[in-house]
Amino acid sequence: MLGSWLHCGLPTGGVLNITSLSMFLNSKTDAPNFLIEVIQSSPTTMVLILDVPPRKDLILHPEYLKTFYEDTKLDVQRQKISKLTEVTPYVSHSLYIRSVVSPTAILVNVKCEDGGAERIEEIVSEYIYPVAIDVMRIWMDASELEGRDVVDEERLILERRDEVVKNKTIEIDLGSSLPRLFGQEIADKVLAAIKDVFNGKNQSESTGNE
Amino acid sequence: MLGSWLHCGLPTGGVLNITSLSMFLNSKTDAPNFLIEVIQSSPTTMVLILDVPPRKDLILHPEYLKTFYEDTKLDVQRQKISKLTEVTPYVSHSLYIRSVVSPTAILVNVKCEDGGAERIEEIVSEYIYPVAIDVMRIWMDASELEGRDVVDEERLILERRDEVVKNKTIEIDLGSSLPRLFGQEIADKVLAAIKDVFNGKNQSESTGNE
């Protein structure tokens, strides 16, 4: 589990808040990971990223797409958010981030020019909060699915893919924002510590390294 | 190469035109495929799908993402279309179609309520036509890249993935539209003929079957 809370004054006088939580499962299961990120740079706008990113190539594994995305009706959750008039799609600059998310990912800009900060609070409590809870519940149910034992040859590919995802995600996400916000020296220290945990030992063994 | 031109009167009095061209490369190269589809159900609206869908899992193969999508600056082409005020993102109902396209895919609705049919002609000639030509040129250059020999173990995965893509694409795309437009009997005949070509022999050998 990787959580980060960034808070930073901007040269423009505003404040940037980025809250992010990623949950990576180990290779005893092939169930998707969980990801939520909220980026707020003004009281009336926000970016929301909410997804259960797949851990297999969905094209080579149509049954994976069916089990975790079609049968769970995750797209209904996406539609609840995207139908709002204040919401437009968020397109990441990074082609990697665009590729790593699922076909039901919620990647949106919320802009409340009229209703202001009050309306954005309303959208969070009435739409984003319940959808985030539902997506997390669907993810937890899916990650406990029985009969999804990963066989040895699949586990190797899964572990290789997981490793790329973890390293790339840090590199692109935190690796671009941390140096900008806190300088290269602090960023390097934080990133090195996270990479140690990800690449060194598994979760239970590595607690002492953090 | 699979091209189709569907033209059909609608119960509402309108006319539906679907033009689609897919080009699938063989396993001597791992370069992306090419796909363009135009769906027009009224003189002032259209759906455009234009992409070079990847033939490998982009997460497991970051160098593939770099070579064919980042280095080719394909996203610049996408931006030329998506910046237009008449354009909104097109989200396919099929999660499979959403997964099979690349992170630089152009998937858009064009709606010209004000300018009408004239404005849509203008968008086609000034934006869509040059972008389609550029994407095709980038694809042709990329598909001729030297030094991309596919080794035997990779070829097996590539061929398996290609097979899934071809069959799923027909099943979801033509398999849903043909029966609706021309009845089940004609649809079954056409689909069976295409599947024969795809699954039977390779391109040069199968010409006699078509």
PDB file of C-alpha atoms in Angstrom, chain A residues 4-153:
ATOM      1  CA  SER A   4       0.905  10.044  -0.233  1.00  0.00           C
ATOM      2  CA  TRP A   5      -0.403  13.434   0.809  1.00  0.00           C
ATOM      3  CA  LEU A   6       1.292  16.369  -0.877  1.00  0.00           C
ATOM      4  CA  HIS A   7       0.522  19.950   0.109  1.00  0.00           C
ATOM      5  CA  CYS A   8       2.382  22.817  -1.494  1.00  0.00           C
ATOM      6  CA  GLY A   9       2.046  26.568  -1.956  1.00  0.00           C
ATOM      7  CA  LEU A  10       2.102  27.661  -5.602  1.00  0.00           C
ATOM      8  CA  PRO A  11       3.972  30.705  -7.002  1.00  0.00           C
ATOM      9  CA  THR A  12       0.555  31.995  -8.115  1.00  0.00           C
ATOM     10  CA  GLY A  13      -0.576  32.230  -4.504  1.00  0.00           C
ATOM     11  CA  GLY A  14      -2.758  29.131  -4.709  1.00  0.00           C
ATOM     12  CA  VAL A  15      -2.262  25.811  -2.997  1.00  0.00           C
ATOM     13  CA  LEU A  16      -1.765  22.385  -4.563  1.00  0.00           C
ATOM     14  CA  ASN A  17      -3.075  19.295  -2.759  1.00  0.00           C
ATOM     15  CA  ILE A  18      -2.492  15.808  -4.109  1.00  0.00           C
ATOM     16  CA  THR A  19      -3.841  12.811  -2.226  1.00  0.00           C
ATOM     17  CA  SER A  20      -3.096   9.393  -3.590  1.00  0.00           C
ATOM     18  CA  LEU A  21      -3.580   5.809  -2.470  1.00  0.00           C
ATOM     19  CA  SER A  22      -2.381   2.737  -4.411  1.00  0.00           C
ATOM     20  CA  MET A  23      -2.879  -0.830  -3.331  1.00  0.00           C
ATOM     21  CA  PHE A  24      -0.799  -3.504  -5.024  1.00  0.00           C
ATOM     22  CA  LEU A  25      -1.706  -7.143  -4.490  1.00  0.00           C
ATOM     23  CA  ASN A  26       0.928  -9.868  -4.432  1.00  0.00           C
ATOM     24  CA  SER A  27       1.206 -12.732  -6.903  1.00  0.00           C
ATOM     25  CA  LYS A  28      -0.896 -15.212  -4.937  1.00  0.00           C
ATOM     26  CA  THR A  29      -3.799 -13.685  -6.852  1.00  0.00           C
ATOM     27  CA  ASP A  30      -4.075 -12.048 -10.268  1.00  0.00           C
ATOM     28  CA  ALA A  31      -6.899  -9.715  -9.158  1.00  0.00           C
ATOM     29  CA  PRO A  32      -6.539  -6.044 -10.152  1.00  0.00           C
ATOM     30  CA  ASN A  33      -4.842  -3.378  -8.030  1.00  0.00           C
ATOM     31  CA  PHE A  34      -6.647  -0.354  -6.586  1.00  0.00           C
ATOM     32  CA  LEU A  35      -5.845   3.288  -7.257  1.00  0.00           C
ATOM     33  CA  ILE A  36      -7.368   6.583  -6.175  1.00  0.00           C
ATOM     34  CA  GLU A  37      -5.849  10.028  -6.638  1.00  0.00           C
ATOM     35  CA  VAL A  38      -7.298  13.479  -6.085  1.00  0.00           C
ATOM     36  CA  ILE A  39      -5.463  16.549  -7.357  1.00  0.00           C
ATOM     37  CA  GLN A  40      -6.804  19.934  -6.302  1.00  0.00           C
ATOM     38  CA  SER A  41      -5.110  23.166  -7.359  1.00  0.00           C
ATOM     39  CA  SER A  42      -8.004  25.540  -6.657  1.00  0.00           C
ATOM     40  CA  PRO A  43     -11.178  25.398  -4.528  1.00  0.00           C
ATOM     41  CA  THR A  44     -13.406  24.990  -7.616  1.00  0.00           C
ATOM     42  CA  THR A  45     -11.475  22.400  -9.643  1.00  0.00           C
ATOM     43  CA  MET A  46     -10.191  18.896  -9.135  1.00  0.00           C
ATOM     44  CA  VAL A  47      -8.827  15.912 -11.006  1.00  0.00           C
ATOM     45  CA  LEU A  48     -10.059  12.485  -9.929  1.00  0.00           C
ATOM     46  CA  ILE A  49      -8.381   9.199 -10.848  1.00  0.00           C
ATOM     47  CA  LEU A  50     -10.202   6.134  -9.559  1.00  0.00           C
ATOM     48  CA  ASP A  51      -9.540   2.693 -10.974  1.00  0.00           C
ATOM     49  CA  VAL A  52      -8.757  -0.963 -10.435  1.00  0.00           C
ATOM     50  CA  PRO A  53      -5.881  -1.309 -12.951  1.00  0.00           C
ATOM     51  CA  PRO A  54      -5.643  -4.771 -14.536  1.00  0.00           C
ATOM     52  CA  ARG A  55      -2.631  -6.992 -13.868  1.00  0.00           C
ATOM     53  CA  LYS A  56      -2.894  -8.940 -17.106  1.00  0.00           C
ATOM     54  CA  ASP A  57      -3.053  -8.047 -20.786  1.00  0.00           C
ATOM     55  CA  LEU A  58      -6.828  -7.780 -21.296  1.00  0.00           C
ATOM     56  CA  ILE A  59      -6.556  -8.747 -24.968  1.00  0.00           C
ATOM     57  CA  LEU A  60      -4.785 -12.048 -24.349  1.00  0.00           C
ATOM     58  CA  HIS A  61      -7.096 -12.757 -21.395  1.00  0.00           C
ATOM     59  CA  PRO A  62     -10.722 -11.944 -22.328  1.00  0.00           C
ATOM     60  CA  GLU A  63     -11.965 -14.001 -19.339  1.00  0.00           C
ATOM     61  CA  TYR A  64     -10.063 -11.610 -17.047  1.00  0.00           C
ATOM     62  CA  LEU A  65     -11.850  -8.656 -18.658  1.00  0.00           C
ATOM     63  CA  LYS A  66     -15.179 -10.431 -18.185  1.00  0.00           C
ATOM     64  CA  THR A  67     -14.623 -11.435 -14.548  1.00  0.00           C
ATOM     65  CA  PHE A  68     -13.222  -8.196 -13.173  1.00  0.00           C
ATOM     66  CA  TYR A  69     -14.743  -5.523 -15.411  1.00  0.00           C
ATOM     67  CA  GLU A  70     -17.832  -6.740 -17.260  1.00  0.00           C
ATOM     68  CA  ASP A  71     -19.398  -8.974 -14.582  1.00  0.00           C
ATOM     69  CA  THR A  72     -18.687  -6.423 -11.827  1.00  0.00           C
ATOM     70  CA  LYS A  73     -20.462  -3.700 -13.831  1.00  0.00           C
ATOM     71  CA  LEU A  74     -17.682  -1.246 -12.971  1.00  0.00           C
ATOM     72  CA  ASP A  75     -18.639   0.899 -15.954  1.00  0.00           C
ATOM     73  CA  VAL A  76     -21.892   1.857 -14.224  1.00  0.00           C
ATOM     74  CA  GLN A  77     -19.777   3.567 -11.560  1.00  0.00           C
ATOM     75  CA  ARG A  78     -17.828   5.452 -14.232  1.00  0.00           C
ATOM     76  CA  GLN A  79     -21.040   6.597 -15.859  1.00  0.00           C
ATOM     77  CA  LYS A  80     -22.387   8.016 -12.575  1.00  0.00           C
ATOM     78  CA  ILE A  81     -19.489  10.469 -12.518  1.00  0.00           C
ATOM     79  CA  SER A  82     -19.055  11.172 -16.224  1.00  0.00           C
ATOM     80  CA  LYS A  83     -22.717  12.168 -16.716  1.00  0.00           C
ATOM     81  CA  LEU A  84     -22.273  15.272 -14.522  1.00  0.00           C
ATOM     82  CA  THR A  85     -22.180  18.539 -16.504  1.00  0.00           C
ATOM     83  CA  GLU A  86     -19.173  19.780 -14.484  1.00  0.00           C
ATOM     84  CA  VAL A  87     -17.143  16.735 -15.520  1.00  0.00           C
ATOM     85  CA  THR A  88     -14.880  16.340 -18.573  1.00  0.00           C
ATOM     86  CA  PRO A  89     -12.441  13.537 -19.356  1.00  0.00           C
ATOM     87  CA  TYR A  90      -8.937  13.883 -17.939  1.00  0.00           C
ATOM     88  CA  VAL A  91      -6.246  12.827 -20.401  1.00  0.00           C
ATOM     89  CA  SER A  92      -2.864  12.164 -18.792  1.00  0.00           C
ATOM     90  CA  HIS A  93       0.218  13.511 -20.578  1.00  0.00           C
ATOM     91  CA  SER A  94       1.839  10.140 -19.952  1.00  0.00           C
ATOM     92  CA  LEU A  95       0.983   7.469 -22.521  1.00  0.00           C
ATOM     93  CA  TYR A  96       2.083   4.919 -19.951  1.00  0.00           C
ATOM     94  CA  ILE A  97      -0.522   6.103 -17.412  1.00  0.00           C
ATOM     95  CA  ARG A  98      -3.165   5.982 -20.170  1.00  0.00           C
ATOM     96  CA  SER A  99      -2.162   2.381 -20.883  1.00  0.00           C
ATOM     97  CA  VAL A 100      -1.979   1.121 -17.321  1.00  0.00           C
ATOM     98  CA  VAL A 101      -5.568   1.952 -16.377  1.00  0.00           C
ATOM     99  CA  SER A 102      -8.600  -0.236 -17.050  1.00  0.00           C
ATOM    100  CA  PRO A 103     -11.320   0.375 -19.675  1.00  0.00           C
ATOM    101  CA  THR A 104     -13.677   1.403 -16.843  1.00  0.00           C
ATOM    102  CA  ALA A 105     -11.239   3.850 -15.221  1.00  0.00           C
ATOM    103  CA  ILE A 106     -12.625   7.133 -13.899  1.00  0.00           C
ATOM    104  CA  LEU A 107     -10.237   9.819 -15.155  1.00  0.00           C
ATOM    105  CA  VAL A 108     -11.975  13.175 -14.916  1.00  0.00           C
ATOM    106  CA  ASN A 109     -11.610  16.904 -14.503  1.00  0.00           C
ATOM    107  CA  VAL A 110     -14.247  18.502 -12.298  1.00  0.00           C
ATOM    108  CA  LYS A 111     -14.731  22.242 -12.849  1.00  0.00           C
ATOM    109  CA  CYS A 112     -17.390  24.157 -10.924  1.00  0.00           C
ATOM    110  CA  GLU A 113     -17.226  27.631 -12.368  1.00  0.00           C
ATOM    111  CA  ASP A 114     -20.800  28.490 -11.416  1.00  0.00           C
ATOM    112  CA  GLY A 115     -21.529  26.712  -8.156  1.00  0.00           C
ATOM    113  CA  GLY A 116     -18.009  27.324  -6.856  1.00  0.00           C
ATOM    114  CA  ALA A 117     -16.480  25.551  -3.887  1.00  0.00           C
ATOM    115  CA  GLU A 118     -19.887  24.625  -2.480  1.00  0.00           C
ATOM    116  CA  ARG A 119     -20.859  22.713  -5.595  1.00  0.00           C
ATOM    117  CA  ILE A 120     -17.587  20.821  -5.643  1.00  0.00           C
ATOM    118  CA  GLU A 121     -18.167  19.760  -2.013  1.00  0.00           C
ATOM    119  CA  GLU A 122     -21.631  18.574  -3.066  1.00  0.00           C
ATOM    120  CA  ILE A 123     -20.202  16.572  -5.987  1.00  0.00           C
ATOM    121  CA  VAL A 124     -17.662  14.960  -3.675  1.00  0.00           C
ATOM    122  CA  SER A 125     -20.191  13.965  -1.005  1.00  0.00           C
ATOM    123  CA  GLU A 126     -23.065  12.986  -3.320  1.00  0.00           C
ATOM    124  CA  TYR A 127     -21.211  11.363  -6.214  1.00  0.00           C
ATOM    125  CA  ILE A 128     -17.501  10.814  -5.742  1.00  0.00           C
ATOM    126  CA  TYR A 129     -17.630   9.486  -2.188  1.00  0.00           C
ATOM    127  CA  PRO A 130     -20.326   6.812  -2.802  1.00  0.00           C
ATOM    128  CA  VAL A 131     -18.751   5.784  -6.130  1.00  0.00           C
ATOM    129  CA  ALA A 132     -15.299   5.459  -4.526  1.00  0.00           C
ATOM    130  CA  ILE A 133     -16.786   3.288  -1.762  1.00  0.00           C
ATOM    131  CA  ASP A 134     -18.613   1.120  -4.321  1.00  0.00           C
ATOM    132  CA  VAL A 135     -15.508   0.689  -6.503  1.00  0.00           C
ATOM    133  CA  MET A 136     -13.478  -0.256  -3.449  1.00  0.00           C
ATOM    134  CA  ARG A 137     -16.129  -2.752  -2.347  1.00  0.00           C
ATOM    135  CA  ILE A 138     -16.245  -4.308  -5.836  1.00  0.00           C
ATOM    136  CA  TRP A 139     -12.441  -4.502  -5.787  1.00  0.00           C
ATOM    137  CA  MET A 140     -12.351  -6.141  -2.359  1.00  0.00           C
ATOM    138  CA  ASP A 141     -14.965  -8.719  -3.376  1.00  0.00           C
ATOM    139  CA  ALA A 142     -13.071  -9.420  -6.611  1.00  0.00           C
ATOM    140  CA  SER A 143      -9.718  -9.742  -4.918  1.00  0.00           C
ATOM    141  CA  GLU A 144     -11.149 -12.452  -2.670  1.00  0.00           C
ATOM    142  CA  LEU A 145     -12.531 -14.495  -5.577  1.00  0.00           C
ATOM    143  CA  GLU A 146     -11.822 -18.149  -5.059  1.00  0.00           C
ATOM    144  CA  GLY A 147     -10.442 -20.498  -7.678  1.00  0.00           C
ATOM    145  CA  ARG A 148      -8.068 -17.920  -9.132  1.00  0.00           C
ATOM    146  CA  ASP A 149      -4.876 -19.730  -8.211  1.00  0.00           C
ATOM    147  CA  VAL A 150      -1.981 -18.438 -10.227  1.00  0.00           C
ATOM    148  CA  VAL A 151       0.048 -21.228 -11.806  1.00  0.00           C
ATOM    149  CA  ASP A 152       3.837 -21.034 -11.768  1.00  0.00           C
ATOM    150  CA  GLU A 153       4.415 -19.966 -15.372  1.00  0.00           C
TER     151      GLU A 153
END
